[in-house]
Tab-separated table of C-alpha atoms in Angstrom:
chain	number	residue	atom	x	y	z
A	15	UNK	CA	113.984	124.119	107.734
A	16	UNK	CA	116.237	122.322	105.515
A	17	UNK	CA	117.688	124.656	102.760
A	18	UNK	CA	116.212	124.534	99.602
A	19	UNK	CA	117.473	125.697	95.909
A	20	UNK	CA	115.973	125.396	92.506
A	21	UNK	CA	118.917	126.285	89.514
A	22	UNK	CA	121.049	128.496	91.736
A	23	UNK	CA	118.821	130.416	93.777
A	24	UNK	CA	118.418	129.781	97.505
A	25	UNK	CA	114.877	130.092	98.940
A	26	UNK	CA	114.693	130.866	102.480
A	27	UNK	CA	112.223	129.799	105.140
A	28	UNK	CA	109.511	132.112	105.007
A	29	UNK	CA	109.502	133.801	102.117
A	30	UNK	CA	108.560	133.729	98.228
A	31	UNK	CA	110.448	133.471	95.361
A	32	UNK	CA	109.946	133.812	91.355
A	33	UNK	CA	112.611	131.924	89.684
A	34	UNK	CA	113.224	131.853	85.616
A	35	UNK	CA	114.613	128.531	85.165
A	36	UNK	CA	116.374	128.777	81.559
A	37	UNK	CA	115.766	126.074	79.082
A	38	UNK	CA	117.041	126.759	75.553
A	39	UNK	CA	116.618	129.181	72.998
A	40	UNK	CA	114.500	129.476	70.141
A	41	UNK	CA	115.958	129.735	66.647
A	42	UNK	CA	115.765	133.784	66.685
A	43	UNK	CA	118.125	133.195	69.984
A	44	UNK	CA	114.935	134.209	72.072
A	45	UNK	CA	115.551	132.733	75.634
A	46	UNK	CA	112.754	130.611	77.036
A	47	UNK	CA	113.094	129.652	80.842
A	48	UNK	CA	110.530	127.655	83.017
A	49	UNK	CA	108.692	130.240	85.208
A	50	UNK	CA	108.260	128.590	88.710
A	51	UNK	CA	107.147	130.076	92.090
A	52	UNK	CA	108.282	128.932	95.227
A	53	UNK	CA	106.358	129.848	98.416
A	54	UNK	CA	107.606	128.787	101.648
A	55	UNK	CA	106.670	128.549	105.383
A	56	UNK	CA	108.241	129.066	108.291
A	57	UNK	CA	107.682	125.616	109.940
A	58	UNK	CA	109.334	122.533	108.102
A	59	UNK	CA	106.520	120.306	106.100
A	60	UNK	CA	105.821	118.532	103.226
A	61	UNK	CA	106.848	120.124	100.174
A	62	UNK	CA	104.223	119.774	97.368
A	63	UNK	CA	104.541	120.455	93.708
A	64	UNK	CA	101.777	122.001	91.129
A	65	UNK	CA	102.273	121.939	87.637
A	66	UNK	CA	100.019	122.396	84.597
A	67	UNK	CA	100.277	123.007	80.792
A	68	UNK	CA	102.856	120.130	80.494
A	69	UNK	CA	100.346	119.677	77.323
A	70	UNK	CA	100.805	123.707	75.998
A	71	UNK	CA	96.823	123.822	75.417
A	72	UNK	CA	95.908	122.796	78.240
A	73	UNK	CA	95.395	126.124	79.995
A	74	UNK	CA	92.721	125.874	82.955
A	75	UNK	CA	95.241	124.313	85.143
A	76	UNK	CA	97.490	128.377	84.367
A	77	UNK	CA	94.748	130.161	85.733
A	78	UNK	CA	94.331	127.234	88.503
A	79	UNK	CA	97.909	128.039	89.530
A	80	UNK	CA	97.856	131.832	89.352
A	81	UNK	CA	94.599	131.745	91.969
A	82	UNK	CA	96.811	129.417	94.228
A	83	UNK	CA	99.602	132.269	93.895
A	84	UNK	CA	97.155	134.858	95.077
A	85	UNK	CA	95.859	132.870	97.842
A	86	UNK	CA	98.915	130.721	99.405
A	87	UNK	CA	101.599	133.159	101.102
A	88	UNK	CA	104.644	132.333	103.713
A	89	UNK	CA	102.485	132.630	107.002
A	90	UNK	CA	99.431	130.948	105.871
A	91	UNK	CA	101.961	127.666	105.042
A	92	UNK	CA	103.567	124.958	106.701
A	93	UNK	CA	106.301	123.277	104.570
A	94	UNK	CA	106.634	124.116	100.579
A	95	UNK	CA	104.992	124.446	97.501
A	96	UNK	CA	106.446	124.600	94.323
A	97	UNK	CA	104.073	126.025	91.694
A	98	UNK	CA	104.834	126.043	87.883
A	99	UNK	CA	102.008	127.506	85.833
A	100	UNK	CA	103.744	126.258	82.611
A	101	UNK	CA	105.817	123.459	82.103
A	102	UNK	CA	105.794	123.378	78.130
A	103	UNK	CA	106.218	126.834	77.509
A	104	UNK	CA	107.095	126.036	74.088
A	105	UNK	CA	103.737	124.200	73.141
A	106	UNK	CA	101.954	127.093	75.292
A	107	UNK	CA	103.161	129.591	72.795
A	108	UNK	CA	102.279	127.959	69.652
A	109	UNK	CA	98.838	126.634	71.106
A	110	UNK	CA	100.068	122.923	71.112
A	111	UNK	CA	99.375	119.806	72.492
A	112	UNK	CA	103.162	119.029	71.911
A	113	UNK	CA	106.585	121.081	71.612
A	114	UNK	CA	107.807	121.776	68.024
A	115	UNK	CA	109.318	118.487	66.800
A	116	UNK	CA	106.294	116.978	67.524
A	117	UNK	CA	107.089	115.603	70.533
A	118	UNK	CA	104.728	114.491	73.650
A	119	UNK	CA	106.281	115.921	77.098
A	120	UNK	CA	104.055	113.621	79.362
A	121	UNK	CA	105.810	110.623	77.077
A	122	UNK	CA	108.808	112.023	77.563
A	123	UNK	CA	109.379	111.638	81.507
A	124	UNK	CA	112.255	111.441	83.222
A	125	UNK	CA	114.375	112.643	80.028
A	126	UNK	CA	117.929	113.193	79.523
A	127	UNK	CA	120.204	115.963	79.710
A	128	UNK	CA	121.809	115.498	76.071
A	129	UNK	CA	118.059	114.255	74.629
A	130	UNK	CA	115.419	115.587	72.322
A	131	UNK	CA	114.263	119.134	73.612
A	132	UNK	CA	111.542	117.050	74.958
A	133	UNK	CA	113.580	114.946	76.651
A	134	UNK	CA	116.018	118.061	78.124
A	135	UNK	CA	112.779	119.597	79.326
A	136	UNK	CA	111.544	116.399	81.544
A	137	UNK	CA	114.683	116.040	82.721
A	138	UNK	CA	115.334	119.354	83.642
A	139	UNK	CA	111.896	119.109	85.927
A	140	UNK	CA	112.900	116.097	87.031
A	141	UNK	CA	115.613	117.624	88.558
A	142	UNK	CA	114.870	120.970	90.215
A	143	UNK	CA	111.045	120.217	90.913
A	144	UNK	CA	110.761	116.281	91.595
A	145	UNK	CA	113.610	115.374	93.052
A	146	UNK	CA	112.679	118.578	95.886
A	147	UNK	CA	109.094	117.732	96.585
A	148	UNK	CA	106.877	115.137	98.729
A	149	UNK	CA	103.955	115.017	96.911
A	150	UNK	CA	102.908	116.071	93.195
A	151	UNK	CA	99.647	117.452	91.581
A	152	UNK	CA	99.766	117.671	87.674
A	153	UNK	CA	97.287	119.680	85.973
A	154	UNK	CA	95.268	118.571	82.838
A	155	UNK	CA	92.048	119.211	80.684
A	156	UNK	CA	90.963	117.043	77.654
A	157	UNK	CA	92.277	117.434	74.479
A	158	UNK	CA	91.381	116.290	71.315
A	159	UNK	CA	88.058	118.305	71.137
A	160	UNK	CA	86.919	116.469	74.415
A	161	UNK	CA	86.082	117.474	77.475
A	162	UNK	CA	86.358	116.405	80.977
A	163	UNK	CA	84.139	116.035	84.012
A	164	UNK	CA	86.262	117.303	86.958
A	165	UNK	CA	88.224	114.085	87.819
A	166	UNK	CA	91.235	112.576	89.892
A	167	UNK	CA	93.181	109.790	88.653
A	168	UNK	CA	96.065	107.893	90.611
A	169	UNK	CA	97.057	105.190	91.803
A	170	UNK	CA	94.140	104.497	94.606
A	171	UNK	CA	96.463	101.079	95.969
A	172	UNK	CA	98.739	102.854	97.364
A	173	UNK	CA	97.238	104.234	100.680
A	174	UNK	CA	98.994	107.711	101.073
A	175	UNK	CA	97.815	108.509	97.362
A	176	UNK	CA	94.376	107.823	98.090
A	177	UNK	CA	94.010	109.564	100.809
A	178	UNK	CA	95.004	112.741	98.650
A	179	UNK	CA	92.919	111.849	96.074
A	180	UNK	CA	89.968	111.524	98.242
A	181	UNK	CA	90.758	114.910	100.191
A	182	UNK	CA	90.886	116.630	97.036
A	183	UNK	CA	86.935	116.354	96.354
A	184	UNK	CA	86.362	115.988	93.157
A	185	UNK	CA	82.793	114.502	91.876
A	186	UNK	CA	84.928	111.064	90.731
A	187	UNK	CA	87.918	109.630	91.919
A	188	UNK	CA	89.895	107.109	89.045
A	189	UNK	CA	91.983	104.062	89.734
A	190	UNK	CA	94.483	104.880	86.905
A	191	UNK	CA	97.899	102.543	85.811
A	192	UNK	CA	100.610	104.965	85.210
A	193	UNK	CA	101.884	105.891	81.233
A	194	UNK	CA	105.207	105.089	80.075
A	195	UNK	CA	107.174	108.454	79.692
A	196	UNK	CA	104.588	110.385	82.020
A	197	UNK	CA	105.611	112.560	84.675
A	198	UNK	CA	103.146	110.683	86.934
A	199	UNK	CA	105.106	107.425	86.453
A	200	UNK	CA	108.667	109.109	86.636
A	201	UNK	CA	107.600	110.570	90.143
A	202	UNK	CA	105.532	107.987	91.239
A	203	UNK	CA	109.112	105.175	90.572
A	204	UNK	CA	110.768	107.603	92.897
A	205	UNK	CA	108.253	106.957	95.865
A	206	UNK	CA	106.187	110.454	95.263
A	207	UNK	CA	102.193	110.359	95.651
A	208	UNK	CA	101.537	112.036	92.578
A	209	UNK	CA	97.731	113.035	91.632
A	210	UNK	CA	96.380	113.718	87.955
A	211	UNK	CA	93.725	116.318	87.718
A	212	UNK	CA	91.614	116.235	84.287
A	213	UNK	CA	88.732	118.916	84.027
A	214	UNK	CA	87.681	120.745	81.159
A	215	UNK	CA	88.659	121.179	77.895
A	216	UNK	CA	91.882	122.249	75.500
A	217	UNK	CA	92.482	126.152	74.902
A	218	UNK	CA	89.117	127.204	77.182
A	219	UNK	CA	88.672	128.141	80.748
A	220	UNK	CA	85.942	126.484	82.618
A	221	UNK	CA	84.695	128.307	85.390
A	222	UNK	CA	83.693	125.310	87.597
A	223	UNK	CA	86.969	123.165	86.107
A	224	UNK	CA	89.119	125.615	87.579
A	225	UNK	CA	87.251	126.174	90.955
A	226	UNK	CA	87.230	122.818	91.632
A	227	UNK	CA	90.824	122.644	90.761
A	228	UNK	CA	91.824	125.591	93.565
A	229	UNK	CA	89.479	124.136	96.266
A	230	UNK	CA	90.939	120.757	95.451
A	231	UNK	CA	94.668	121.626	95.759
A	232	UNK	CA	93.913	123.844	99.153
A	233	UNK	CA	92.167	120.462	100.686
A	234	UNK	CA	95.210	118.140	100.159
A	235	UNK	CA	97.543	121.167	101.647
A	236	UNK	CA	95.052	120.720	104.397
A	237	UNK	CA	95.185	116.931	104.963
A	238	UNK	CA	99.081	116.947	104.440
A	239	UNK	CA	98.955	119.473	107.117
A	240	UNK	CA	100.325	123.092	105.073
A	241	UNK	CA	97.589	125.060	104.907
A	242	UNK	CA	94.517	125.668	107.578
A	243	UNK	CA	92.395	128.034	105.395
A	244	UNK	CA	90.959	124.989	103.336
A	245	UNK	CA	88.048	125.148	101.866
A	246	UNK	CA	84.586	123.248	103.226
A	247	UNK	CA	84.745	119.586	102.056
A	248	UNK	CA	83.286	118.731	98.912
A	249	UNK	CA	79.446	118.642	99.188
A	250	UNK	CA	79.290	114.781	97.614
A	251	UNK	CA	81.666	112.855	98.380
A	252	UNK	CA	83.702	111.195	95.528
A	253	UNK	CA	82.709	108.548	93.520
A	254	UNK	CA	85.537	105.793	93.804
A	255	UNK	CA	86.174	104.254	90.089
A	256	UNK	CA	88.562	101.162	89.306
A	257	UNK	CA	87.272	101.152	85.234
A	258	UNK	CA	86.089	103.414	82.873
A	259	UNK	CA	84.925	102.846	78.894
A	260	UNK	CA	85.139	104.700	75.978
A	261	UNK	CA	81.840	104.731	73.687
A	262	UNK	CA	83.523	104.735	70.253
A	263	UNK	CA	80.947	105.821	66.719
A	264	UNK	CA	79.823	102.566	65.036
A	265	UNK	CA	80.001	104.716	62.115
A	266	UNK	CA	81.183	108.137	60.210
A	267	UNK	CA	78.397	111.044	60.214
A	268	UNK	CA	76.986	113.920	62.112
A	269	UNK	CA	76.953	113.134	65.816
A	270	UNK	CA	73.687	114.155	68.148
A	271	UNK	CA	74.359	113.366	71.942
A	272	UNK	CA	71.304	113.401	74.065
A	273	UNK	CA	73.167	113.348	77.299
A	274	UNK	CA	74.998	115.794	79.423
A	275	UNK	CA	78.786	115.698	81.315
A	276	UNK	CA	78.308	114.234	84.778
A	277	UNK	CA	75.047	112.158	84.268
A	278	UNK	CA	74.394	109.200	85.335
A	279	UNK	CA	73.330	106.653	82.445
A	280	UNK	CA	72.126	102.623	82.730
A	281	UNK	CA	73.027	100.213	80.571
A	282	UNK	CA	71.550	100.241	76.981
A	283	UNK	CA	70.191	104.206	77.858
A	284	UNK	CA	69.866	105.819	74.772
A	285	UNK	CA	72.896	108.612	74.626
A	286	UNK	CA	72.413	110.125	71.245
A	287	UNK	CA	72.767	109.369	67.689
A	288	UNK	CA	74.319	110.076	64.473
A	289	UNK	CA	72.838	111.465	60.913
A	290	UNK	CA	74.052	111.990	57.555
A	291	UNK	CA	73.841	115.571	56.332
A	292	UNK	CA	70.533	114.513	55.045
A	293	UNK	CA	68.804	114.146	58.331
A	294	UNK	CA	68.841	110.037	57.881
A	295	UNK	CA	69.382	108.233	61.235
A	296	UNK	CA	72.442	106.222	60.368
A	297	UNK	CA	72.581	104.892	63.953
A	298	UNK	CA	71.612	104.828	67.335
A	299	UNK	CA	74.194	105.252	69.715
A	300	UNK	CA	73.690	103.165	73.470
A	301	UNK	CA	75.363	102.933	76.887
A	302	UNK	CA	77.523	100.121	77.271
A	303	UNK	CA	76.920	99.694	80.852
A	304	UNK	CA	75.850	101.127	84.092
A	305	UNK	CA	77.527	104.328	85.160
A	306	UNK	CA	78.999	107.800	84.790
A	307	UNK	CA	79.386	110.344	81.792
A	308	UNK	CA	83.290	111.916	82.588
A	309	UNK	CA	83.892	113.242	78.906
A	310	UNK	CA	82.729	113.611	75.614
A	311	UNK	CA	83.733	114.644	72.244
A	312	UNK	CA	82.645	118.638	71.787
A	313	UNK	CA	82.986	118.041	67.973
A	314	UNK	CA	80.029	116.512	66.366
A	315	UNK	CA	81.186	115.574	63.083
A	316	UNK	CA	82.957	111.805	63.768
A	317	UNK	CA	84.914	108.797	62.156
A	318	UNK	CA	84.019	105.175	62.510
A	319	UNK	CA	85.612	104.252	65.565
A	320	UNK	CA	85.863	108.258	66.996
A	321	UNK	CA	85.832	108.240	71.002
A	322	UNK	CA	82.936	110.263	71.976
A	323	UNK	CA	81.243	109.538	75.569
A	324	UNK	CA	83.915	108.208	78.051
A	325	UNK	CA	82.114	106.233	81.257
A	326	UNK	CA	83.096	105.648	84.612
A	327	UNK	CA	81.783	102.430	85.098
A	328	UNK	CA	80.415	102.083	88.403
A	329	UNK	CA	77.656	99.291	88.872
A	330	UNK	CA	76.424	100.534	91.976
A	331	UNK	CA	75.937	103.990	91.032
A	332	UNK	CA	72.123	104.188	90.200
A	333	UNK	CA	70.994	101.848	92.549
């Protein structure tokens, strides 16, 4: 196998390997270093990253990483993975979306060495965890007081992608344009087949968000040929999306949804409705079209204009 080294440290061929990666210090000269985990095989193979928390409150993707830990070792493996449990440790201390000036990491991709802590941070995983791997899986939840259906989004035109995307088994699969500044785009410019996994919600575990998470992962080792102990394939097969639709409040109020994550809805179905603190209907709330519920808003006081049922339009999903 070819040698491999993440800031200074050699990892050899069958073996594992817990490396601190230092990234600054906070203002009580505290050290705070990336914590990644390297397991390797003994054959050569595709070397496959996992990250989550780039978005410090967005924790189901930790736990997804420390099960992967506990389950992935040297002889079960062919090739490399590359797990990091917490890519914003700053924002993952302070409970954050963002780090402390504010700043959005997945805007932030592929950074600079003498930029914003932000942009040292990207650039820093750019360097030791990109620029080493074959493939990529990022690790997300909602945010915002949302939450997520269990979901993969990538880029489904390009073929290698998609065949990840569909391996990993989760209930819908998203045609998705990359975001300027994410890590997605940043590794997907440098030819890496990068998936996005949104389940659940900010600063919660979900218990079927995070199972479907580890089963996902183990099935595209499986089809990229690392691992053998994968899981049985999803019982549904994935629901292929190119568009989805946010259903934003035609007006301020109390919010009561009538529908549930993963249902199916039709065009003009009734999904809930909002009240003023009176009990008065203020309005009705409909489907736009034919299709999916893949997140909602968990907070049911809204805004004019609030997101709060996102759809995976699919046309030919009810019939």
């Amino acid at each position: 196998m070819p040698p491999l080294t993440i800031g200074g440290t050699e990892i050899s061929p069958h073996s594992r390997q817990q490396i601190e990666l230092p990234v600054a210090r906070l203002p009580t000269q505290t050290p705070v270093s990336l914590p990644i985990n390297v397991i390797r095989g003994t054959e050569e193979g595709p070397v496959l990253w996992v990250s989550a928390a780039i978005h410090g409150d967005e924790i189901n993707g930790v736990e997804i990483v420390r099960r992967l830990m506990d389950l992935v070792t040297p002889q079960s493996l062919r090739g490399t993975v590359i797990m990091v449990p917490i890519v914003n440790v700053f924002g993952f201390l302070e409970q954050s979306r963002y780090l402390p000036d504010r700043r959005d990491l997945n805007r932030s991709f592929p950074g600079s060495s003498r930029g914003s802590l932000a942009s040292r941070l990207a650039s820093l995983f750019m360097k030791e965890v990109v620029s080493q791997s074959t493939h990529g899986i990022d690790l997300h939840t909602a945010s915002d007081h949302r939450v997520n259906l269990p979901q993969i989004r990538a880029n489904l035109q390009d073929s290698e992608t998609h065949r990840c995307a569909i391996a990993f088994g989760a209930p819908v699969v998203i045609h998705s344009t990359t975001r300027d500044g994410s890590l997605r785009q940043a590794a997907t410019k440098r030819g890496i087949p990068v998936l996005l996994y949104e389940a659940g919600e900010a600063l919660r575990f979900n218990a079927e968000a995070i199972q479907s998470g580890v089963e996902g992962v183990l099935r595209v080792m499986s089809v990229l040929g690392m691992y053998e102990n994968s899981p049985n394939p999803a019982p549904v097969p994935p629901v292929e999306v190119q568009k989805t639709q946010w259903m934003r409040s035609p007006q301020g109020g109390i919010l009561l949804l009538q529908v549930k994550l993963g249902q199916p809805v039709q065009k003009r179905q009734k999904l809930g409705m909002i009240v003023d603190v009176f009990g008065n209907i203020r309005a009705k709330v409909s489907a736009p079209c034919d299709g999916l519920i893949i997140g909602m808003t968990q907070n049911p006081l809204v805004n004019q204009g609030d997101g709060i049922v996102h759809i995976a339009r699919f046309p030919n999903l009810l019939g």
